[in-house]
Amino acid sequence: MKTIVKTLMIIVAVGTLVSCKSTFNASEAMDVPDNRNAVYQEIISNPNQFNEFIDLAQQDEGARKLMMQSHMQMMESGKMKAMMQKNPGMKEKMKSHMEKMMDDPEMKEKMHKMMQERLDRNPEMKKKMKEKMMKDPAMKEAMMEEMHSKMKSNPEMAEKMMDKMIQFLHENPELMEKMKAKMKAHQEKM
């Protein structure tokens, strides 16, 4: 009987010790503000961990979308420009990062959609963007190519755009004359 009681006591003691073993629960740890800040600081202060974190974030669609929104907000606020002026190497890294993201057709489409929504909400920004595009030959060429491909793939959209362009030209006689002169010169070349 004493042996059975001793054996049971040992089993209960060992069971208690095993059940008291600490387990790590990330969500519980992140609920505590001090823990969360400590984790953030550790990641930020270690370049390897930070790069690993960014790589993981880029693999998650939701995280990529949040990063893109944050990036757009920084660009609008002027913080991005100030940071790049202080750190020229950062400009190259950002450009490389954006090129990687644009390799993904889905991400490229989302970026275009976000940018279009932002431009639609801010007419002044839209005007500046158009002026910048018209001054940059490479940008102008890329924009024209994209517009042509969209028009070929969507005849209804092409018709609407042509109607808008004709209406715009009728409202702007100077531009109409310039357009006619260019078309005439183009036909003479042919």
JSON list of C-alpha atoms in Angstrom, two decimals:
[
{"chain": "A", "resi": 1, "resn": "MET", "atom": "CA", "xyz": [0.00, 0.00, 0.00]},
{"chain": "A", "resi": 2, "resn": "LYS", "atom": "CA", "xyz": [2.81, 2.43, 0.91]},
{"chain": "A", "resi": 3, "resn": "THR", "atom": "CA", "xyz": [4.49, 1.63, -2.39]},
{"chain": "A", "resi": 4, "resn": "ILE", "atom": "CA", "xyz": [1.30, 2.41, -4.34]},
{"chain": "A", "resi": 5, "resn": "VAL", "atom": "CA", "xyz": [0.86, 5.74, -2.51]},
{"chain": "A", "resi": 6, "resn": "LYS", "atom": "CA", "xyz": [4.55, 6.65, -3.08]},
{"chain": "A", "resi": 7, "resn": "THR", "atom": "CA", "xyz": [4.27, 5.70, -6.76]},
{"chain": "A", "resi": 8, "resn": "LEU", "atom": "CA", "xyz": [1.10, 7.78, -7.17]},
{"chain": "A", "resi": 9, "resn": "MET", "atom": "CA", "xyz": [2.76, 10.73, -5.39]},
{"chain": "A", "resi": 10, "resn": "ILE", "atom": "CA", "xyz": [5.78, 10.50, -7.72]},
{"chain": "A", "resi": 11, "resn": "ILE", "atom": "CA", "xyz": [3.52, 10.31, -10.79]},
{"chain": "A", "resi": 12, "resn": "VAL", "atom": "CA", "xyz": [1.51, 13.34, -9.60]},
{"chain": "A", "resi": 13, "resn": "ALA", "atom": "CA", "xyz": [4.73, 15.27, -8.86]},
{"chain": "A", "resi": 14, "resn": "VAL", "atom": "CA", "xyz": [6.23, 14.45, -12.27]},
{"chain": "A", "resi": 15, "resn": "GLY", "atom": "CA", "xyz": [2.89, 15.26, -13.97]},
{"chain": "A", "resi": 16, "resn": "THR", "atom": "CA", "xyz": [2.77, 18.60, -12.18]},
{"chain": "A", "resi": 17, "resn": "LEU", "atom": "CA", "xyz": [6.34, 19.45, -13.20]},
{"chain": "A", "resi": 18, "resn": "VAL", "atom": "CA", "xyz": [5.67, 18.49, -16.82]},
{"chain": "A", "resi": 19, "resn": "SER", "atom": "CA", "xyz": [2.45, 20.53, -16.96]},
{"chain": "A", "resi": 20, "resn": "CYS", "atom": "CA", "xyz": [4.25, 23.57, -15.46]},
{"chain": "A", "resi": 21, "resn": "LYS", "atom": "CA", "xyz": [6.75, 23.53, -18.32]},
{"chain": "A", "resi": 22, "resn": "SER", "atom": "CA", "xyz": [6.56, 26.96, -19.95]},
{"chain": "A", "resi": 23, "resn": "THR", "atom": "CA", "xyz": [5.32, 27.13, -23.51]},
{"chain": "A", "resi": 24, "resn": "PHE", "atom": "CA", "xyz": [5.69, 30.12, -25.78]},
{"chain": "A", "resi": 25, "resn": "ASN", "atom": "CA", "xyz": [2.54, 31.61, -27.23]},
{"chain": "A", "resi": 26, "resn": "ALA", "atom": "CA", "xyz": [3.37, 34.40, -29.68]},
{"chain": "A", "resi": 27, "resn": "SER", "atom": "CA", "xyz": [-0.07, 36.01, -29.70]},
{"chain": "A", "resi": 28, "resn": "GLU", "atom": "CA", "xyz": [-0.16, 36.19, -25.88]},
{"chain": "A", "resi": 29, "resn": "ALA", "atom": "CA", "xyz": [3.37, 37.63, -25.81]},
{"chain": "A", "resi": 30, "resn": "MET", "atom": "CA", "xyz": [2.43, 40.28, -28.41]},
{"chain": "A", "resi": 31, "resn": "ASP", "atom": "CA", "xyz": [-0.65, 41.32, -26.38]},
{"chain": "A", "resi": 32, "resn": "VAL", "atom": "CA", "xyz": [1.66, 42.81, -23.75]},
{"chain": "A", "resi": 33, "resn": "PRO", "atom": "CA", "xyz": [2.85, 46.23, -25.03]},
{"chain": "A", "resi": 34, "resn": "ASP", "atom": "CA", "xyz": [6.31, 45.94, -23.43]},
{"chain": "A", "resi": 35, "resn": "ASN", "atom": "CA", "xyz": [6.87, 42.55, -25.06]},
{"chain": "A", "resi": 36, "resn": "ARG", "atom": "CA", "xyz": [5.64, 43.79, -28.42]},
{"chain": "A", "resi": 37, "resn": "ASN", "atom": "CA", "xyz": [7.92, 46.85, -28.31]},
{"chain": "A", "resi": 38, "resn": "ALA", "atom": "CA", "xyz": [10.87, 44.68, -27.28]},
{"chain": "A", "resi": 39, "resn": "VAL", "atom": "CA", "xyz": [10.28, 42.37, -30.26]},
{"chain": "A", "resi": 40, "resn": "TYR", "atom": "CA", "xyz": [9.97, 45.33, -32.64]},
{"chain": "A", "resi": 41, "resn": "GLN", "atom": "CA", "xyz": [13.16, 46.93, -31.32]},
{"chain": "A", "resi": 42, "resn": "GLU", "atom": "CA", "xyz": [15.05, 43.64, -31.62]},
{"chain": "A", "resi": 43, "resn": "ILE", "atom": "CA", "xyz": [13.97, 43.23, -35.26]},
{"chain": "A", "resi": 44, "resn": "ILE", "atom": "CA", "xyz": [14.68, 46.86, -36.17]},
{"chain": "A", "resi": 45, "resn": "SER", "atom": "CA", "xyz": [18.11, 46.95, -34.53]},
{"chain": "A", "resi": 46, "resn": "ASN", "atom": "CA", "xyz": [19.33, 43.79, -36.29]},
{"chain": "A", "resi": 47, "resn": "PRO", "atom": "CA", "xyz": [19.68, 44.28, -40.07]},
{"chain": "A", "resi": 48, "resn": "ASN", "atom": "CA", "xyz": [19.62, 40.53, -40.78]},
{"chain": "A", "resi": 49, "resn": "GLN", "atom": "CA", "xyz": [16.43, 40.02, -38.79]},
{"chain": "A", "resi": 50, "resn": "PHE", "atom": "CA", "xyz": [14.88, 43.10, -40.36]},
{"chain": "A", "resi": 51, "resn": "ASN", "atom": "CA", "xyz": [15.65, 41.85, -43.90]},
{"chain": "A", "resi": 52, "resn": "GLU", "atom": "CA", "xyz": [14.28, 38.42, -42.97]},
{"chain": "A", "resi": 53, "resn": "PHE", "atom": "CA", "xyz": [11.12, 40.07, -41.63]},
{"chain": "A", "resi": 54, "resn": "ILE", "atom": "CA", "xyz": [10.69, 42.14, -44.82]},
{"chain": "A", "resi": 55, "resn": "ASP", "atom": "CA", "xyz": [11.20, 39.03, -46.99]},
{"chain": "A", "resi": 56, "resn": "LEU", "atom": "CA", "xyz": [8.53, 37.19, -45.00]},
{"chain": "A", "resi": 57, "resn": "ALA", "atom": "CA", "xyz": [6.18, 40.15, -45.27]},
{"chain": "A", "resi": 58, "resn": "GLN", "atom": "CA", "xyz": [6.64, 40.27, -49.04]},
{"chain": "A", "resi": 59, "resn": "GLN", "atom": "CA", "xyz": [5.50, 36.65, -49.28]},
{"chain": "A", "resi": 60, "resn": "ASP", "atom": "CA", "xyz": [2.18, 37.47, -47.61]},
{"chain": "A", "resi": 61, "resn": "GLU", "atom": "CA", "xyz": [-0.40, 39.20, -49.82]},
{"chain": "A", "resi": 62, "resn": "GLY", "atom": "CA", "xyz": [-2.02, 41.15, -46.99]},
{"chain": "A", "resi": 63, "resn": "ALA", "atom": "CA", "xyz": [1.35, 42.34, -45.69]},
{"chain": "A", "resi": 64, "resn": "ARG", "atom": "CA", "xyz": [2.45, 43.37, -49.20]},
{"chain": "A", "resi": 65, "resn": "LYS", "atom": "CA", "xyz": [-0.71, 45.41, -49.58]},
{"chain": "A", "resi": 66, "resn": "LEU", "atom": "CA", "xyz": [-0.14, 47.15, -46.23]},
{"chain": "A", "resi": 67, "resn": "MET", "atom": "CA", "xyz": [3.49, 47.86, -47.12]},
{"chain": "A", "resi": 68, "resn": "MET", "atom": "CA", "xyz": [2.41, 49.32, -50.46]},
{"chain": "A", "resi": 69, "resn": "GLN", "atom": "CA", "xyz": [-0.19, 51.56, -48.77]},
{"chain": "A", "resi": 70, "resn": "SER", "atom": "CA", "xyz": [2.39, 52.71, -46.24]},
{"chain": "A", "resi": 71, "resn": "HIS", "atom": "CA", "xyz": [4.85, 53.39, -49.03]},
{"chain": "A", "resi": 72, "resn": "MET", "atom": "CA", "xyz": [2.28, 55.47, -50.93]},
{"chain": "A", "resi": 73, "resn": "GLN", "atom": "CA", "xyz": [1.45, 57.47, -47.78]},
{"chain": "A", "resi": 74, "resn": "MET", "atom": "CA", "xyz": [5.15, 58.17, -47.18]},
{"chain": "A", "resi": 75, "resn": "MET", "atom": "CA", "xyz": [5.54, 59.34, -50.77]},
{"chain": "A", "resi": 76, "resn": "GLU", "atom": "CA", "xyz": [2.54, 61.66, -50.50]},
{"chain": "A", "resi": 77, "resn": "SER", "atom": "CA", "xyz": [3.68, 63.14, -47.21]},
{"chain": "A", "resi": 78, "resn": "GLY", "atom": "CA", "xyz": [7.15, 63.94, -48.55]},
{"chain": "A", "resi": 79, "resn": "LYS", "atom": "CA", "xyz": [8.87, 61.81, -45.92]},
{"chain": "A", "resi": 80, "resn": "MET", "atom": "CA", "xyz": [10.16, 59.41, -48.56]},
{"chain": "A", "resi": 81, "resn": "LYS", "atom": "CA", "xyz": [11.80, 62.19, -50.56]},
{"chain": "A", "resi": 82, "resn": "ALA", "atom": "CA", "xyz": [13.47, 63.60, -47.44]},
{"chain": "A", "resi": 83, "resn": "MET", "atom": "CA", "xyz": [14.75, 60.17, -46.42]},
{"chain": "A", "resi": 84, "resn": "MET", "atom": "CA", "xyz": [16.18, 59.51, -49.89]},
{"chain": "A", "resi": 85, "resn": "GLN", "atom": "CA", "xyz": [17.94, 62.89, -49.96]},
{"chain": "A", "resi": 86, "resn": "LYS", "atom": "CA", "xyz": [19.65, 62.04, -46.68]},
{"chain": "A", "resi": 87, "resn": "ASN", "atom": "CA", "xyz": [20.53, 58.50, -47.81]},
{"chain": "A", "resi": 88, "resn": "PRO", "atom": "CA", "xyz": [21.31, 58.11, -51.55]},
{"chain": "A", "resi": 89, "resn": "GLY", "atom": "CA", "xyz": [21.85, 54.34, -51.17]},
{"chain": "A", "resi": 90, "resn": "MET", "atom": "CA", "xyz": [18.27, 54.03, -49.97]},
{"chain": "A", "resi": 91, "resn": "LYS", "atom": "CA", "xyz": [17.00, 55.41, -53.27]},
{"chain": "A", "resi": 92, "resn": "GLU", "atom": "CA", "xyz": [18.60, 52.51, -55.17]},
{"chain": "A", "resi": 93, "resn": "LYS", "atom": "CA", "xyz": [17.27, 49.96, -52.68]},
{"chain": "A", "resi": 94, "resn": "MET", "atom": "CA", "xyz": [13.76, 51.39, -52.97]},
{"chain": "A", "resi": 95, "resn": "LYS", "atom": "CA", "xyz": [13.94, 51.36, -56.74]},
{"chain": "A", "resi": 96, "resn": "SER", "atom": "CA", "xyz": [15.11, 47.73, -56.72]},
{"chain": "A", "resi": 97, "resn": "HIS", "atom": "CA", "xyz": [12.37, 46.79, -54.23]},
{"chain": "A", "resi": 98, "resn": "MET", "atom": "CA", "xyz": [9.68, 48.43, -56.38]},
{"chain": "A", "resi": 99, "resn": "GLU", "atom": "CA", "xyz": [10.96, 46.69, -59.51]},
{"chain": "A", "resi": 100, "resn": "LYS", "atom": "CA", "xyz": [10.74, 43.31, -57.72]},
{"chain": "A", "resi": 101, "resn": "MET", "atom": "CA", "xyz": [7.19, 44.05, -56.65]},
{"chain": "A", "resi": 102, "resn": "MET", "atom": "CA", "xyz": [6.22, 45.13, -60.16]},
{"chain": "A", "resi": 103, "resn": "ASP", "atom": "CA", "xyz": [7.40, 41.77, -61.56]},
{"chain": "A", "resi": 104, "resn": "ASP", "atom": "CA", "xyz": [4.27, 40.29, -59.98]},
{"chain": "A", "resi": 105, "resn": "PRO", "atom": "CA", "xyz": [1.40, 41.08, -62.43]},
{"chain": "A", "resi": 106, "resn": "GLU", "atom": "CA", "xyz": [-1.21, 40.99, -59.65]},
{"chain": "A", "resi": 107, "resn": "MET", "atom": "CA", "xyz": [0.81, 43.39, -57.52]},
{"chain": "A", "resi": 108, "resn": "LYS", "atom": "CA", "xyz": [1.38, 45.65, -60.53]},
{"chain": "A", "resi": 109, "resn": "GLU", "atom": "CA", "xyz": [-2.36, 45.78, -61.19]},
{"chain": "A", "resi": 110, "resn": "LYS", "atom": "CA", "xyz": [-3.08, 46.58, -57.51]},
{"chain": "A", "resi": 111, "resn": "MET", "atom": "CA", "xyz": [-0.46, 49.33, -57.57]},
{"chain": "A", "resi": 112, "resn": "HIS", "atom": "CA", "xyz": [-1.99, 50.87, -60.69]},
{"chain": "A", "resi": 113, "resn": "LYS", "atom": "CA", "xyz": [-5.47, 50.69, -59.15]},
{"chain": "A", "resi": 114, "resn": "MET", "atom": "CA", "xyz": [-4.30, 52.29, -55.86]},
{"chain": "A", "resi": 115, "resn": "MET", "atom": "CA", "xyz": [-2.47, 55.03, -57.76]},
{"chain": "A", "resi": 116, "resn": "GLN", "atom": "CA", "xyz": [-5.48, 55.72, -59.99]},
{"chain": "A", "resi": 117, "resn": "GLU", "atom": "CA", "xyz": [-7.80, 55.97, -56.95]},
{"chain": "A", "resi": 118, "resn": "ARG", "atom": "CA", "xyz": [-5.37, 58.36, -55.28]},
{"chain": "A", "resi": 119, "resn": "LEU", "atom": "CA", "xyz": [-5.08, 60.49, -58.41]},
{"chain": "A", "resi": 120, "resn": "ASP", "atom": "CA", "xyz": [-8.88, 60.58, -58.80]},
{"chain": "A", "resi": 121, "resn": "ARG", "atom": "CA", "xyz": [-9.20, 61.90, -55.23]},
{"chain": "A", "resi": 122, "resn": "ASN", "atom": "CA", "xyz": [-6.48, 64.54, -55.74]},
{"chain": "A", "resi": 123, "resn": "PRO", "atom": "CA", "xyz": [-6.86, 66.52, -59.01]},
{"chain": "A", "resi": 124, "resn": "GLU", "atom": "CA", "xyz": [-3.79, 68.68, -58.28]},
{"chain": "A", "resi": 125, "resn": "MET", "atom": "CA", "xyz": [-1.61, 65.58, -57.90]},
{"chain": "A", "resi": 126, "resn": "LYS", "atom": "CA", "xyz": [-3.12, 64.15, -61.12]},
{"chain": "A", "resi": 127, "resn": "LYS", "atom": "CA", "xyz": [-2.28, 67.35, -63.02]},
{"chain": "A", "resi": 128, "resn": "LYS", "atom": "CA", "xyz": [1.33, 67.34, -61.77]},
{"chain": "A", "resi": 129, "resn": "MET", "atom": "CA", "xyz": [1.72, 63.65, -62.66]},
{"chain": "A", "resi": 130, "resn": "LYS", "atom": "CA", "xyz": [0.44, 64.27, -66.22]},
{"chain": "A", "resi": 131, "resn": "GLU", "atom": "CA", "xyz": [2.82, 67.21, -66.66]},
{"chain": "A", "resi": 132, "resn": "LYS", "atom": "CA", "xyz": [5.73, 65.13, -65.42]},
{"chain": "A", "resi": 133, "resn": "MET", "atom": "CA", "xyz": [4.82, 62.27, -67.74]},
{"chain": "A", "resi": 134, "resn": "MET", "atom": "CA", "xyz": [4.59, 64.55, -70.76]},
{"chain": "A", "resi": 135, "resn": "LYS", "atom": "CA", "xyz": [8.04, 66.00, -70.06]},
{"chain": "A", "resi": 136, "resn": "ASP", "atom": "CA", "xyz": [9.70, 62.57, -69.67]},
{"chain": "A", "resi": 137, "resn": "PRO", "atom": "CA", "xyz": [9.97, 60.84, -73.09]},
{"chain": "A", "resi": 138, "resn": "ALA", "atom": "CA", "xyz": [10.44, 57.35, -71.59]},
{"chain": "A", "resi": 139, "resn": "MET", "atom": "CA", "xyz": [7.40, 57.75, -69.34]},
{"chain": "A", "resi": 140, "resn": "LYS", "atom": "CA", "xyz": [5.36, 59.16, -72.20]},
{"chain": "A", "resi": 141, "resn": "GLU", "atom": "CA", "xyz": [6.33, 56.22, -74.43]},
{"chain": "A", "resi": 142, "resn": "ALA", "atom": "CA", "xyz": [5.48, 53.66, -71.73]},
{"chain": "A", "resi": 143, "resn": "MET", "atom": "CA", "xyz": [2.14, 55.35, -71.07]},
{"chain": "A", "resi": 144, "resn": "MET", "atom": "CA", "xyz": [1.27, 55.38, -74.78]},
{"chain": "A", "resi": 145, "resn": "GLU", "atom": "CA", "xyz": [2.19, 51.70, -75.18]},
{"chain": "A", "resi": 146, "resn": "GLU", "atom": "CA", "xyz": [0.06, 50.74, -72.21]},
{"chain": "A", "resi": 147, "resn": "MET", "atom": "CA", "xyz": [-2.85, 52.81, -73.50]},
{"chain": "A", "resi": 148, "resn": "HIS", "atom": "CA", "xyz": [-2.60, 51.20, -76.95]},
{"chain": "A", "resi": 149, "resn": "SER", "atom": "CA", "xyz": [-2.55, 47.69, -75.51]},
{"chain": "A", "resi": 150, "resn": "LYS", "atom": "CA", "xyz": [-5.57, 48.46, -73.30]},
{"chain": "A", "resi": 151, "resn": "MET", "atom": "CA", "xyz": [-7.45, 49.90, -76.26]},
{"chain": "A", "resi": 152, "resn": "LYS", "atom": "CA", "xyz": [-6.70, 46.84, -78.40]},
{"chain": "A", "resi": 153, "resn": "SER", "atom": "CA", "xyz": [-7.87, 44.46, -75.70]},
{"chain": "A", "resi": 154, "resn": "ASN", "atom": "CA", "xyz": [-11.00, 46.48, -74.87]},
{"chain": "A", "resi": 155, "resn": "PRO", "atom": "CA", "xyz": [-12.72, 47.98, -77.96]},
{"chain": "A", "resi": 156, "resn": "GLU", "atom": "CA", "xyz": [-15.52, 49.51, -75.86]},
{"chain": "A", "resi": 157, "resn": "MET", "atom": "CA", "xyz": [-12.99, 51.43, -73.79]},
{"chain": "A", "resi": 158, "resn": "ALA", "atom": "CA", "xyz": [-11.19, 52.50, -76.99]},
{"chain": "A", "resi": 159, "resn": "GLU", "atom": "CA", "xyz": [-14.41, 53.93, -78.39]},
{"chain": "A", "resi": 160, "resn": "LYS", "atom": "CA", "xyz": [-15.13, 55.86, -75.18]},
{"chain": "A", "resi": 161, "resn": "MET", "atom": "CA", "xyz": [-11.58, 57.25, -75.15]},
{"chain": "A", "resi": 162, "resn": "MET", "atom": "CA", "xyz": [-11.87, 58.35, -78.77]},
{"chain": "A", "resi": 163, "resn": "ASP", "atom": "CA", "xyz": [-15.17, 60.10, -78.01]},
{"chain": "A", "resi": 164, "resn": "LYS", "atom": "CA", "xyz": [-13.58, 61.90, -75.05]},
{"chain": "A", "resi": 165, "resn": "MET", "atom": "CA", "xyz": [-10.57, 62.88, -77.14]},
{"chain": "A", "resi": 166, "resn": "ILE", "atom": "CA", "xyz": [-12.75, 64.27, -79.94]},
{"chain": "A", "resi": 167, "resn": "GLN", "atom": "CA", "xyz": [-14.84, 66.20, -77.43]},
{"chain": "A", "resi": 168, "resn": "PHE", "atom": "CA", "xyz": [-11.66, 67.55, -75.80]},
{"chain": "A", "resi": 169, "resn": "LEU", "atom": "CA", "xyz": [-10.27, 68.63, -79.17]},
{"chain": "A", "resi": 170, "resn": "HIS", "atom": "CA", "xyz": [-13.51, 70.42, -80.07]},
{"chain": "A", "resi": 171, "resn": "GLU", "atom": "CA", "xyz": [-13.33, 72.30, -76.77]},
{"chain": "A", "resi": 172, "resn": "ASN", "atom": "CA", "xyz": [-9.68, 73.28, -77.45]},
{"chain": "A", "resi": 173, "resn": "PRO", "atom": "CA", "xyz": [-9.37, 74.72, -81.00]},
{"chain": "A", "resi": 174, "resn": "GLU", "atom": "CA", "xyz": [-5.63, 75.45, -80.64]},
{"chain": "A", "resi": 175, "resn": "LEU", "atom": "CA", "xyz": [-4.92, 71.86, -79.77]},
{"chain": "A", "resi": 176, "resn": "MET", "atom": "CA", "xyz": [-7.16, 70.74, -82.63]},
{"chain": "A", "resi": 177, "resn": "GLU", "atom": "CA", "xyz": [-5.08, 72.77, -85.08]},
{"chain": "A", "resi": 178, "resn": "LYS", "atom": "CA", "xyz": [-1.82, 71.38, -83.70]},
{"chain": "A", "resi": 179, "resn": "MET", "atom": "CA", "xyz": [-3.21, 67.85, -83.97]},
{"chain": "A", "resi": 180, "resn": "LYS", "atom": "CA", "xyz": [-4.31, 68.42, -87.57]},
{"chain": "A", "resi": 181, "resn": "ALA", "atom": "CA", "xyz": [-0.86, 69.82, -88.43]},
{"chain": "A", "resi": 182, "resn": "LYS", "atom": "CA", "xyz": [0.86, 66.79, -86.87]},
{"chain": "A", "resi": 183, "resn": "MET", "atom": "CA", "xyz": [-1.43, 64.38, -88.68]},
{"chain": "A", "resi": 184, "resn": "LYS", "atom": "CA", "xyz": [-0.83, 66.17, -91.96]},
{"chain": "A", "resi": 185, "resn": "ALA", "atom": "CA", "xyz": [2.96, 66.06, -91.43]},
{"chain": "A", "resi": 186, "resn": "HIS", "atom": "CA", "xyz": [2.71, 62.37, -90.54]},
{"chain": "A", "resi": 187, "resn": "GLN", "atom": "CA", "xyz": [0.69, 61.61, -93.71]},
{"chain": "A", "resi": 188, "resn": "GLU", "atom": "CA", "xyz": [3.20, 63.49, -95.84]},
{"chain": "A", "resi": 189, "resn": "LYS", "atom": "CA", "xyz": [6.03, 61.41, -94.39]},
{"chain": "A", "resi": 190, "resn": "MET", "atom": "CA", "xyz": [4.15, 58.26, -95.32]}
]
